[in-house]
XYZ file of C-alpha atoms in Angstrom:
693
model
C -25.414 20.205 -47.399
C -22.813 22.962 -47.867
C -19.966 23.535 -45.430
C -21.702 26.717 -44.326
C -24.905 24.809 -43.562
C -22.948 22.101 -41.759
C -21.083 24.619 -39.637
C -24.356 26.334 -38.730
C -25.779 22.957 -37.702
C -22.744 22.333 -35.490
C -23.159 25.720 -33.797
C -26.850 24.983 -33.253
C -26.007 21.576 -31.770
C -23.529 23.210 -29.375
C -26.232 25.597 -28.155
C -28.822 22.847 -27.874
C -26.549 20.497 -25.914
C -25.497 23.332 -23.584
C -29.189 24.091 -22.983
C -29.916 20.443 -22.182
C -26.881 20.241 -19.870
C -28.158 23.289 -17.968
C -31.679 21.828 -17.691
C -30.381 18.446 -16.526
C -27.635 19.457 -14.116
C -28.544 22.950 -12.903
C -32.348 22.906 -13.000
C -32.656 19.161 -12.314
C -35.362 19.086 -14.987
C -34.199 17.117 -18.056
C -35.960 18.071 -21.277
C -35.004 15.036 -23.406
C -34.192 11.387 -22.817
C -30.635 10.101 -22.416
C -30.898 8.362 -25.775
C -31.932 11.580 -27.550
C -29.118 13.470 -25.824
C -26.580 10.817 -26.888
C -27.866 11.131 -30.461
C -27.114 14.878 -30.464
C -23.604 14.241 -29.147
C -22.944 11.564 -31.759
C -24.001 13.978 -34.511
C -21.532 16.555 -33.164
C -18.728 14.008 -33.112
C -19.494 12.968 -36.682
C -19.335 16.557 -37.996
C -16.168 17.319 -36.028
C -14.479 14.176 -37.326
C -14.814 15.592 -40.853
C -14.009 19.191 -39.854
C -11.766 19.204 -36.753
C -10.881 22.847 -37.435
C -14.420 23.806 -36.371
C -14.136 22.359 -32.847
C -14.765 24.894 -30.079
C -14.092 24.653 -26.320
C -17.813 24.296 -25.570
C -18.087 21.166 -27.712
C -19.162 17.981 -25.883
C -16.150 16.331 -27.556
C -13.968 18.359 -25.180
C -15.366 16.291 -22.317
C -13.807 13.132 -23.749
C -10.714 11.968 -21.889
C -7.278 12.734 -23.284
C -4.058 10.702 -23.311
C -2.733 9.821 -19.825
C -0.440 12.328 -18.092
C 2.950 11.492 -16.593
C 2.174 13.676 -13.561
C 0.030 16.621 -12.493
C 1.470 20.104 -12.877
C 1.409 22.444 -9.877
C -0.946 25.445 -9.929
C -0.455 28.566 -7.808
C -3.862 29.820 -6.656
C -4.402 33.494 -7.516
C -6.128 33.819 -4.129
C -5.570 31.260 -1.330
C -8.271 28.626 -0.852
C -8.831 29.065 2.864
C -10.375 26.622 5.301
C -13.267 27.286 7.693
C -13.326 27.273 11.462
C -15.495 24.482 12.850
C -18.272 24.308 15.430
C -19.304 20.990 16.969
C -22.171 22.116 19.204
C -24.834 24.804 19.529
C -22.843 26.786 22.090
C -20.017 27.319 19.562
C -22.541 28.582 16.988
C -23.928 31.025 19.570
C -20.375 32.199 20.308
C -19.697 32.645 16.562
C -22.783 34.826 16.121
C -21.818 36.857 19.189
C -18.290 37.459 17.834
C -19.663 38.593 14.474
C -22.229 40.847 16.157
C -19.721 42.426 18.563
C -17.211 42.993 15.764
C -19.709 44.747 13.488
C -21.119 46.854 16.300
C -17.615 47.938 17.234
C -17.258 49.177 13.632
C -20.676 50.900 13.798
C -21.934 48.612 11.035
C -24.773 47.025 13.016
C -27.512 48.690 15.006
C -28.086 47.644 18.602
C -30.581 44.811 18.773
C -30.218 43.945 15.098
C -29.763 40.361 13.886
C -27.119 39.319 11.367
C -28.385 37.866 8.099
C -26.644 34.649 7.069
C -26.738 32.284 4.137
C -26.942 28.702 5.444
C -26.098 25.891 3.028
C -24.843 22.315 2.888
C -21.249 21.385 3.656
C -20.430 18.877 0.913
C -18.207 15.918 1.759
C -16.026 15.869 -1.354
C -12.876 17.362 -2.827
C -12.481 21.147 -3.052
C -11.438 22.493 -6.460
C -11.064 25.821 -8.225
C -12.204 26.448 -11.819
C -10.758 29.418 -13.692
C -12.728 30.987 -16.553
C -11.232 33.623 -18.838
C -13.564 35.489 -21.190
C -16.206 32.940 -20.218
C -14.236 29.802 -21.166
C -12.860 27.193 -18.768
C -9.059 27.414 -18.983
C -7.825 25.740 -15.811
C -8.967 23.606 -12.887
C -6.967 22.843 -9.762
C -7.368 20.965 -6.503
C -7.207 22.873 -3.215
C -3.850 21.318 -2.287
C -2.345 23.177 0.653
C -4.525 26.229 -0.018
C -1.745 28.091 -1.814
C -0.856 25.537 -4.476
C -2.836 22.656 -5.934
C -2.676 20.153 -8.791
C -3.772 20.950 -12.324
C -6.747 18.641 -13.011
C -8.168 20.549 -15.991
C -8.410 17.524 -18.300
C -10.263 15.542 -15.652
C -12.627 18.374 -14.713
C -13.596 18.772 -18.376
C -15.042 15.247 -18.319
C -17.598 16.196 -15.624
C -20.865 17.092 -17.356
C -22.088 19.362 -14.548
C -19.077 21.647 -15.140
C -19.937 24.233 -17.827
C -17.165 24.586 -20.396
C -18.378 28.133 -21.074
C -20.308 30.505 -18.833
C -23.988 30.836 -19.686
C -24.193 34.614 -20.143
C -24.198 37.266 -22.862
C -21.657 39.384 -20.965
C -18.951 37.410 -19.173
C -16.176 38.510 -16.767
C -12.606 38.749 -18.053
C -11.660 36.402 -15.194
C -14.013 34.431 -12.993
C -12.710 31.779 -10.600
C -15.402 29.441 -9.300
C -14.823 27.305 -6.231
C -16.737 24.227 -5.259
C -16.751 20.546 -4.449
C -16.305 17.501 -6.637
C -18.264 14.594 -5.225
C -19.986 11.360 -6.118
C -23.663 10.584 -5.538
C -24.297 7.515 -3.423
C -26.037 5.568 -6.197
C -23.052 6.165 -8.518
C -20.731 5.115 -5.680
C -22.564 1.828 -5.178
C -22.478 1.105 -8.931
C -18.741 1.869 -9.064
C -17.970 -0.430 -6.146
C -20.053 -3.209 -7.698
C -17.963 -2.860 -10.876
C -14.730 -2.810 -8.839
C -15.654 -6.009 -7.016
C -16.750 -7.708 -10.253
C -13.302 -6.978 -11.725
C -11.530 -8.150 -8.566
C -10.391 -4.612 -7.687
C -10.479 -3.232 -4.155
C -13.700 -1.307 -3.441
C -13.624 2.324 -2.312
C -14.278 3.059 1.370
C -16.810 5.860 0.847
C -18.041 8.302 -1.839
C -15.544 10.987 -0.809
C -12.542 8.697 -1.303
C -14.009 7.477 -4.581
C -14.434 11.060 -5.828
C -10.937 12.111 -4.734
C -9.352 9.017 -6.285
C -11.293 9.474 -9.515
C -10.416 13.149 -9.914
C -6.712 12.495 -9.359
C -6.407 9.887 -12.095
C -3.597 10.586 -14.538
C -5.810 9.052 -17.212
C -8.812 11.339 -17.728
C -10.656 8.540 -19.538
C -10.974 6.803 -16.166
C -12.317 9.983 -14.578
C -14.896 10.322 -17.355
C -16.342 6.907 -16.521
C -16.699 7.620 -12.788
C -19.815 9.896 -12.885
C -18.443 12.735 -10.776
C -20.453 15.888 -10.034
C -19.477 19.465 -9.273
C -21.326 21.773 -6.864
C -20.265 25.430 -6.724
C -20.218 27.226 -3.381
C -18.038 30.296 -3.861
C -15.578 32.253 -5.933
C -11.990 33.482 -5.882
C -10.378 35.931 -8.276
C -12.839 38.011 -10.299
C -12.069 40.612 -12.957
C -15.117 42.272 -14.474
C -16.555 45.663 -15.351
C -20.039 44.365 -14.577
C -21.713 45.298 -11.294
C -21.789 42.106 -9.222
C -24.376 41.221 -6.550
C -23.784 42.501 -3.029
C -24.865 39.412 -1.066
C -23.662 35.828 -0.770
C -27.102 34.479 -1.675
C -27.364 36.665 -4.800
C -23.864 35.626 -5.875
C -24.903 31.991 -5.555
C -27.888 32.745 -7.800
C -25.423 34.364 -10.214
C -23.374 31.149 -10.247
C -26.527 29.186 -11.009
C -27.329 31.560 -13.883
C -23.810 30.968 -15.226
C -24.660 27.263 -15.423
C -23.324 25.841 -12.162
C -25.080 23.430 -9.857
C -25.277 24.898 -6.352
C -26.520 23.650 -2.998
C -30.082 22.402 -3.438
C -30.758 23.205 0.206
C -29.922 26.786 1.163
C -31.694 29.516 3.055
C -31.149 33.094 4.183
C -31.720 33.159 7.954
C -31.294 35.640 10.797
C -29.387 35.253 14.035
C -28.565 32.151 16.031
C -32.161 30.964 16.072
C -32.279 30.861 12.276
C -28.903 29.107 12.018
C -29.807 26.343 14.444
C -33.275 25.837 12.933
C -31.710 25.269 9.492
C -29.147 22.881 11.007
C -31.862 20.802 12.672
C -33.953 20.735 9.508
C -31.069 19.443 7.374
C -29.942 16.978 10.042
C -33.404 15.403 9.906
C -33.318 14.955 6.114
C -29.565 14.259 5.786
C -29.996 10.527 5.193
C -32.354 11.174 2.253
C -29.980 13.444 0.351
C -28.418 11.839 -2.760
C -24.881 12.671 -1.562
C -22.909 12.822 1.678
C -22.597 16.009 3.714
C -20.767 16.426 7.008
C -22.342 19.616 8.264
C -23.717 23.055 7.446
C -21.838 26.196 6.381
C -22.937 29.605 7.647
C -21.759 32.787 5.893
C -22.626 36.405 6.665
C -24.853 37.270 3.711
C -23.681 40.837 3.082
C -20.431 40.917 1.095
C -19.722 44.390 2.478
C -19.921 43.035 6.029
C -17.755 40.060 5.021
C -15.037 42.499 3.927
C -15.379 44.408 7.200
C -15.006 41.216 9.255
C -11.989 40.007 7.273
C -9.870 36.982 8.103
C -7.943 35.490 10.969
C -5.057 33.112 10.290
C -6.235 30.857 7.436
C -9.984 31.203 7.977
C -12.583 33.950 7.447
C -14.247 35.582 10.464
C -17.547 35.761 8.573
C -18.077 32.022 8.033
C -18.363 28.855 10.093
C -18.721 25.131 9.413
C -21.181 23.527 11.838
C -20.238 19.846 11.796
C -22.714 17.084 12.504
C -22.278 15.229 15.759
C -19.806 12.376 15.682
C -21.221 8.893 15.276
C -20.518 6.371 18.023
C -20.739 2.573 17.966
C -19.742 -0.322 20.194
C -17.348 -3.095 19.177
C -14.784 -5.512 20.596
C -11.199 -4.439 21.326
C -9.226 -7.455 20.089
C -5.721 -6.130 20.687
C -3.426 -3.136 21.124
C -0.425 -2.641 18.853
C 2.260 0.036 18.866
C 2.670 2.095 15.688
C 5.904 4.021 15.087
C 5.502 7.319 13.235
C 7.846 9.466 11.147
C 9.155 11.365 14.185
C 9.573 8.175 16.208
C 6.386 8.645 18.234
C 5.019 5.369 19.594
C 1.233 5.423 19.335
C -0.982 2.679 20.771
C -3.520 1.574 18.142
C -6.637 -0.421 18.949
C -7.304 -3.428 16.708
C -11.085 -3.693 16.586
C -13.690 -6.132 15.424
C -14.887 -4.360 12.229
C -17.687 -1.864 12.864
C -19.409 0.618 10.513
C -19.265 4.117 11.989
C -19.131 7.602 10.501
C -19.604 6.334 6.963
C -16.741 3.807 6.921
C -15.873 0.383 8.275
C -13.444 0.889 11.146
C -10.934 -1.789 12.161
C -8.325 0.433 13.864
C -8.641 3.393 16.210
C -6.174 5.579 18.050
C -5.685 5.249 21.794
C -3.475 8.391 21.789
C -0.862 7.450 24.397
C -0.108 5.357 27.477
C -1.564 7.883 29.912
C -4.887 7.997 28.036
C -5.177 4.204 28.122
C -4.593 4.217 31.876
C -7.044 7.103 32.422
C -9.793 5.397 30.416
C -8.897 1.960 31.849
C -9.178 0.324 28.410
C -8.259 -3.372 28.351
C -7.854 -6.000 25.646
C -11.100 -7.961 25.435
C -13.283 -4.977 26.390
C -16.350 -3.885 24.494
C -15.502 -0.260 23.694
C -17.257 2.825 22.336
C -15.710 4.040 19.076
C -16.303 7.524 17.658
C -15.620 8.976 14.227
C -16.600 12.351 12.740
C -15.807 13.360 9.179
C -12.129 12.875 8.413
C -11.127 12.649 12.063
C -9.178 9.489 12.895
C -11.462 7.069 14.772
C -10.821 6.991 18.512
C -11.745 4.743 21.407
C -13.778 6.808 23.867
C -14.241 4.384 26.753
C -14.849 0.763 27.717
C -18.348 -0.503 28.503
C -17.509 -1.688 32.004
C -20.661 -3.723 32.507
C -19.657 -5.858 29.503
C -16.034 -6.399 30.621
C -15.173 -10.123 30.584
C -13.135 -11.852 33.242
C -9.474 -11.863 32.362
C -9.515 -8.645 30.308
C -5.804 -7.801 29.913
C -4.464 -4.410 31.126
C -2.156 -2.602 28.705
C 1.612 -2.807 29.146
C 3.832 -0.345 27.264
C 6.741 -1.863 25.319
C 10.271 -1.243 26.580
C 11.943 -0.879 23.154
C 10.999 0.118 19.631
C 8.930 -2.729 18.134
C 10.468 -2.065 14.710
C 14.198 -1.519 15.228
C 14.649 -2.568 18.886
C 16.220 0.815 19.705
C 15.738 2.277 23.159
C 12.625 4.375 23.670
C 12.436 7.557 25.710
C 9.793 9.826 27.185
C 11.001 13.360 27.762
C 9.841 15.359 30.812
C 6.530 17.098 30.179
C 5.615 14.881 27.213
C 2.940 12.188 27.032
C 4.518 10.312 24.112
C 7.238 7.667 24.069
C 9.661 7.919 21.140
C 12.107 5.636 19.381
C 15.685 6.909 19.448
C 16.539 5.085 16.200
C 16.099 8.262 14.134
C 16.768 7.997 10.402
C 17.834 4.360 10.842
C 14.512 3.098 12.226
C 12.761 1.266 9.400
C 9.309 2.453 10.503
C 10.496 6.029 10.367
C 12.288 5.520 7.049
C 9.204 5.366 4.830
C 7.512 8.411 6.339
C 10.839 10.250 6.581
C 11.470 9.567 2.893
C 7.967 10.674 1.886
C 8.366 13.838 3.952
C 11.854 14.547 2.584
C 10.670 14.182 -1.029
C 7.633 16.446 -0.561
C 7.292 19.699 -2.481
C 8.146 21.949 0.464
C 11.231 19.898 1.293
C 13.487 18.415 -1.431
C 10.667 18.554 -4.016
C 11.523 15.271 -5.766
C 8.856 14.854 -8.406
C 7.858 11.256 -9.027
C 8.790 9.919 -5.597
C 5.365 9.101 -4.203
C 4.174 7.097 -1.214
C 4.080 3.697 -2.923
C 7.518 4.052 -4.466
C 8.955 5.193 -1.128
C 7.483 2.110 0.553
C 8.959 -0.116 -2.154
C 12.435 1.438 -1.914
C 12.468 0.920 1.843
C 10.976 -2.576 1.590
C 13.769 -3.622 -0.789
C 16.244 -1.931 1.555
C 17.626 0.150 -1.298
C 17.080 3.232 0.854
C 18.060 2.829 4.498
C 18.795 6.506 5.018
C 18.268 9.731 3.107
C 21.777 9.502 1.694
C 20.939 6.192 -0.029
C 18.398 8.040 -2.140
C 21.254 9.756 -3.971
C 22.965 6.422 -4.683
C 20.037 5.043 -6.672
C 20.509 4.210 -10.358
C 17.938 4.347 -13.151
C 18.806 0.780 -14.232
C 17.747 -0.613 -10.853
C 14.612 1.499 -10.517
C 13.413 0.465 -13.974
C 13.074 -3.134 -12.729
C 10.263 -2.077 -10.352
C 6.583 -2.348 -11.254
C 5.283 0.616 -13.296
C 8.770 2.113 -13.487
C 9.977 1.958 -17.081
C 13.239 3.450 -18.383
C 11.720 6.891 -18.999
C 10.034 7.299 -15.611
C 13.113 5.881 -13.864
C 15.409 8.384 -15.574
C 12.948 11.193 -14.773
C 13.131 10.231 -11.112
C 16.941 10.196 -11.144
C 16.903 13.612 -12.811
C 14.561 14.928 -10.128
C 16.809 13.522 -7.387
C 19.852 15.124 -9.029
C 18.031 18.441 -9.304
C 17.229 18.343 -5.584
C 20.934 18.617 -4.777
C 20.566 22.365 -5.301
C 17.874 22.630 -2.636
C 17.510 25.792 -0.590
C 18.882 25.576 2.926
C 15.493 26.158 4.554
C 13.926 23.357 2.491
C 16.804 21.027 3.369
C 16.419 21.707 7.088
C 12.686 21.030 6.773
C 13.380 17.812 4.832
C 15.310 16.308 7.759
C 12.077 15.892 9.713
C 13.438 17.358 12.949
C 10.636 17.224 15.486
C 8.812 20.538 15.987
C 10.674 22.171 13.063
C 8.125 23.264 10.471
C 8.524 25.416 7.374
C 8.560 28.768 9.194
C 11.089 27.588 11.786
C 13.278 26.087 9.041
C 13.286 29.436 7.211
C 14.322 31.260 10.381
C 17.078 28.751 11.137
C 18.416 29.073 7.578
C 18.379 32.866 7.701
C 20.114 32.994 11.080
C 22.788 30.305 10.744
C 23.362 30.293 6.991
C 24.768 26.753 6.781
C 24.249 23.257 8.110
C 27.665 23.372 9.747
C 26.707 26.395 11.835
C 23.271 25.026 12.683
C 24.574 21.603 13.720
C 26.963 23.253 16.202
C 24.432 25.726 17.655
C 23.971 25.653 21.419
C 20.620 25.693 23.183
C 21.301 29.293 24.198
C 21.997 30.337 20.596
C 18.855 28.617 19.354
C 16.706 30.322 21.977
C 17.681 33.757 20.633
C 15.473 33.116 17.576
C 11.877 34.370 17.680
C 10.376 31.112 16.426
C 12.365 28.791 18.690
C 11.250 27.932 22.213
C 12.745 25.496 24.737
C 11.026 22.398 23.263
C 12.179 23.194 19.702
C 15.696 24.037 20.837
C 15.944 20.744 22.751
C 14.613 18.834 19.734
C 17.134 20.432 17.340
C 20.041 19.847 19.696
C 18.948 16.240 20.326
C 18.736 15.600 16.559
C 22.275 16.807 15.880
C 23.683 15.028 18.940
C 22.691 11.675 17.409
C 25.805 10.295 15.676
C 23.821 8.482 12.997
C 22.058 11.728 12.015
C 25.381 13.523 11.698
C 26.686 10.589 9.640
C 23.775 10.874 7.171
C 24.318 14.626 6.799
C 28.042 14.070 6.214
C 27.268 11.430 3.542
C 24.832 13.800 1.846
C 27.538 16.461 1.671
C 29.962 13.978 0.096
C 27.274 13.047 -2.443
C 27.037 16.667 -3.587
C 23.948 17.979 -1.786
C 24.575 21.694 -1.572
C 21.749 23.518 0.225
C 21.650 27.154 -0.804
C 20.550 29.765 1.696
C 18.075 32.207 0.157
C 19.800 35.486 -0.498
C 23.291 34.052 0.100
C 25.887 32.506 -2.121
C 25.961 28.707 -2.206
C 26.909 27.465 1.254
C 28.179 23.872 1.426
C 27.083 22.011 4.548
C 30.666 21.623 5.615
C 31.552 25.301 5.114
C 30.739 28.553 6.875
C 27.952 30.921 5.954
C 28.246 33.212 2.970
C 27.496 36.910 2.912
C 23.828 37.804 3.013
C 22.471 39.718 0.039
C 20.086 41.485 2.406
C 21.799 43.702 4.931
C 20.690 44.760 8.397
C 19.499 48.226 7.291
C 17.196 46.696 4.690
C 15.880 44.166 7.190
C 15.030 46.998 9.571
C 13.178 48.869 6.804
C 11.187 45.869 5.548
C 10.663 43.841 8.729
C 7.070 43.753 9.888
C 5.660 45.122 6.620
C 2.903 43.260 4.780
C 3.379 42.482 1.076
C 1.072 41.019 -1.565
C 2.468 39.705 -4.867
C 0.413 39.571 -8.048
C 1.072 38.971 -11.725
C 4.223 37.576 -13.361
C 7.547 39.165 -12.429
C 10.252 39.460 -15.149
C 13.035 37.540 -13.408
C 11.803 36.191 -10.096
C 9.066 33.685 -9.420
C 6.608 34.743 -6.760
C 8.039 32.057 -4.453
C 11.537 33.503 -4.850
C 10.333 37.043 -4.177
C 8.368 35.801 -1.156
C 11.463 34.053 0.215
C 13.568 37.216 -0.037
C 10.847 39.224 1.695
C 10.414 36.709 4.490
C 14.191 36.606 4.969
C 14.087 40.351 5.525
C 11.335 39.884 8.109
C 8.323 40.861 5.984
C 4.941 39.163 5.974
C 3.627 37.891 2.613
C -0.148 37.440 2.297
C -2.564 36.561 -0.497
C -5.136 39.364 -0.341
C -5.016 43.163 -0.379
C -6.516 45.074 2.541
C -6.059 48.347 4.397
C -3.301 46.636 6.398
C -1.247 45.893 3.266
C 1.899 48.032 3.030
C 3.060 47.130 -0.494
C 1.702 45.317 -3.540
C 4.365 43.919 -5.896
C 2.796 43.812 -9.356
C 4.102 42.036 -12.426
C 2.687 41.448 -15.877
C -1.032 40.566 -16.061
C -1.669 41.797 -12.535
C -5.436 41.861 -12.079
C -7.928 42.571 -9.331
C -5.304 42.780 -6.578
C -3.611 45.653 -8.379
C -6.908 47.490 -8.812
C -7.736 46.885 -5.159
C -4.350 48.318 -4.155
C -4.973 51.415 -6.266
C -8.420 51.856 -4.730
C -6.984 51.660 -1.201
C -3.945 53.810 -2.001
C -1.490 50.995 -1.239
C 2.048 51.545 -2.561
C 2.637 49.479 -5.730
C 6.122 48.216 -6.634
C 7.490 46.506 -9.711
C 10.341 43.985 -9.511
C 13.055 46.634 -9.844
C 11.531 48.708 -7.054
C 11.280 45.619 -4.865
C 14.947 44.816 -5.468
C 15.859 48.401 -4.601
C 13.823 48.178 -1.401
C 15.671 44.981 -0.521
C 19.020 46.548 -1.368
C 19.585 44.040 -4.174
C 19.432 46.254 -7.271
């Protein structure tokens, strides 16, 4: 056989295997046996071994796992992966339909008496991911993450056979981002757990955890062996000259034509009656589905009406997740322990006789706080009702009083922190007791360290949960300052921490010394101070020295700071041990830089802002969208400068957008801006607008 004949055979095998993959995964109608399919794949591998230069992305060999990664890269989603608002009863579904109806009628988009058409489909209980196709080929896959940024899991996604490596179409979009759920069928889950137990490895709790753990393996060969599946349910960024369907249901059919598996149970229905009928039908057959679901998703079917309804906060107005009712079971309350959280909150936790509820075996459940225990009259020795729904932490609803034994023990709150023996306090108006030990309380150390190392704080790559626990357990890190005293030689003695990974961690810790002021403030874990508040504090005070000396009155002048936040900030800086840690950090070279200012040491005053008051007045309140690659700034840097000037930065272009900042390879957002007549800026124009040119 000539090379030309061999190459033609390889191309034919690619097409044949793709056709069988589509029949098996998308149509659920296999056309050949597993053995015959494996024979085709082996023939491909044999040809490619002799001629590796012929390998194409659609080859089944590209589903084979690659060498293990050191860590996952971060991916910025072109369009945010938003969450859905939830409904837990029929009344909330009725209210959702009424809101949609009233909104569309107010816009003269719905006739009086008309019913809304919805697509109702399954709400998969898995891990949300985004798959990016360029010119029809899979180029990147990412987890949902925080909705804005996720982890690059491309190598792992490629091992999933139900994910097409190329789109099944003659004409393909320039860019097509598919969104869906990675999950594990129950039969595959049971087989995996049987293998885990046989090897003496801890079994997974449920299929969702198994799928999430499998997809986030640094070694894609492990993922390949886990039998994961992908179900598409939507799309993100799309760039195409082709006329796309105008309804949600037709777009789902389009995804199926492209080669994706979609919800096997879906239906276009009208009004509340149709929504609830579909919900009841699926609820009845839920147990017989091959995978876990935790509810139904309703979406307005017309894409035009979806655009008209728009979004609120981080969720669309046109969609709703109708969750299944929580499962409840009875079990014995064997004890009540106090758990100390990252912020020092003391939470009573019920220790239960193991009970299977909501898809998992539950041994612990929250009792919320002292007042709730008294209100419910829960006592040690009671038979209690436990509820769990989806990912919600199990909770104790109530005792079964008729089963209460004699001598059931009423709950008594501790008088000091059970971890560090520090005094505990309960501030006026709060239901929670808190440890006053701060950064020196061992229970708070682990969570404080994990929080401080997170991406939106100090961003110390390589410092994960298990390593943080180990560092605290060995008492190498008793406060945040100790983190900067670590040495690679010591870390390399820990399990799974060789010389290279240890040095990488030290490098990441060293790099974090140049953290932005807002990130540093956030890293301290001050109660009630989130990312937005940290940014406002950094912009207003400019340095840690100024912030640490701020009075309650000064703090209350900020838009994002109310009495509770002001009290929390002042209380944090009044603690001598917190001030001591901050002083030690300064001596160790941590130099938080305020965005838009020159470097401002924690022990010095604020520098001069690069954004003056006139610019702030011109930009404040305006809505910006950033797209493409800017020449000198990252999108995060540009967003920080805009937020400092009081602007709002969003992820999608609408009539309410004031400016679109477009860099190289700007796509659909730029075209949308041009269609709507939104002002488009390049980086130079943005700098001029900010007075920084």
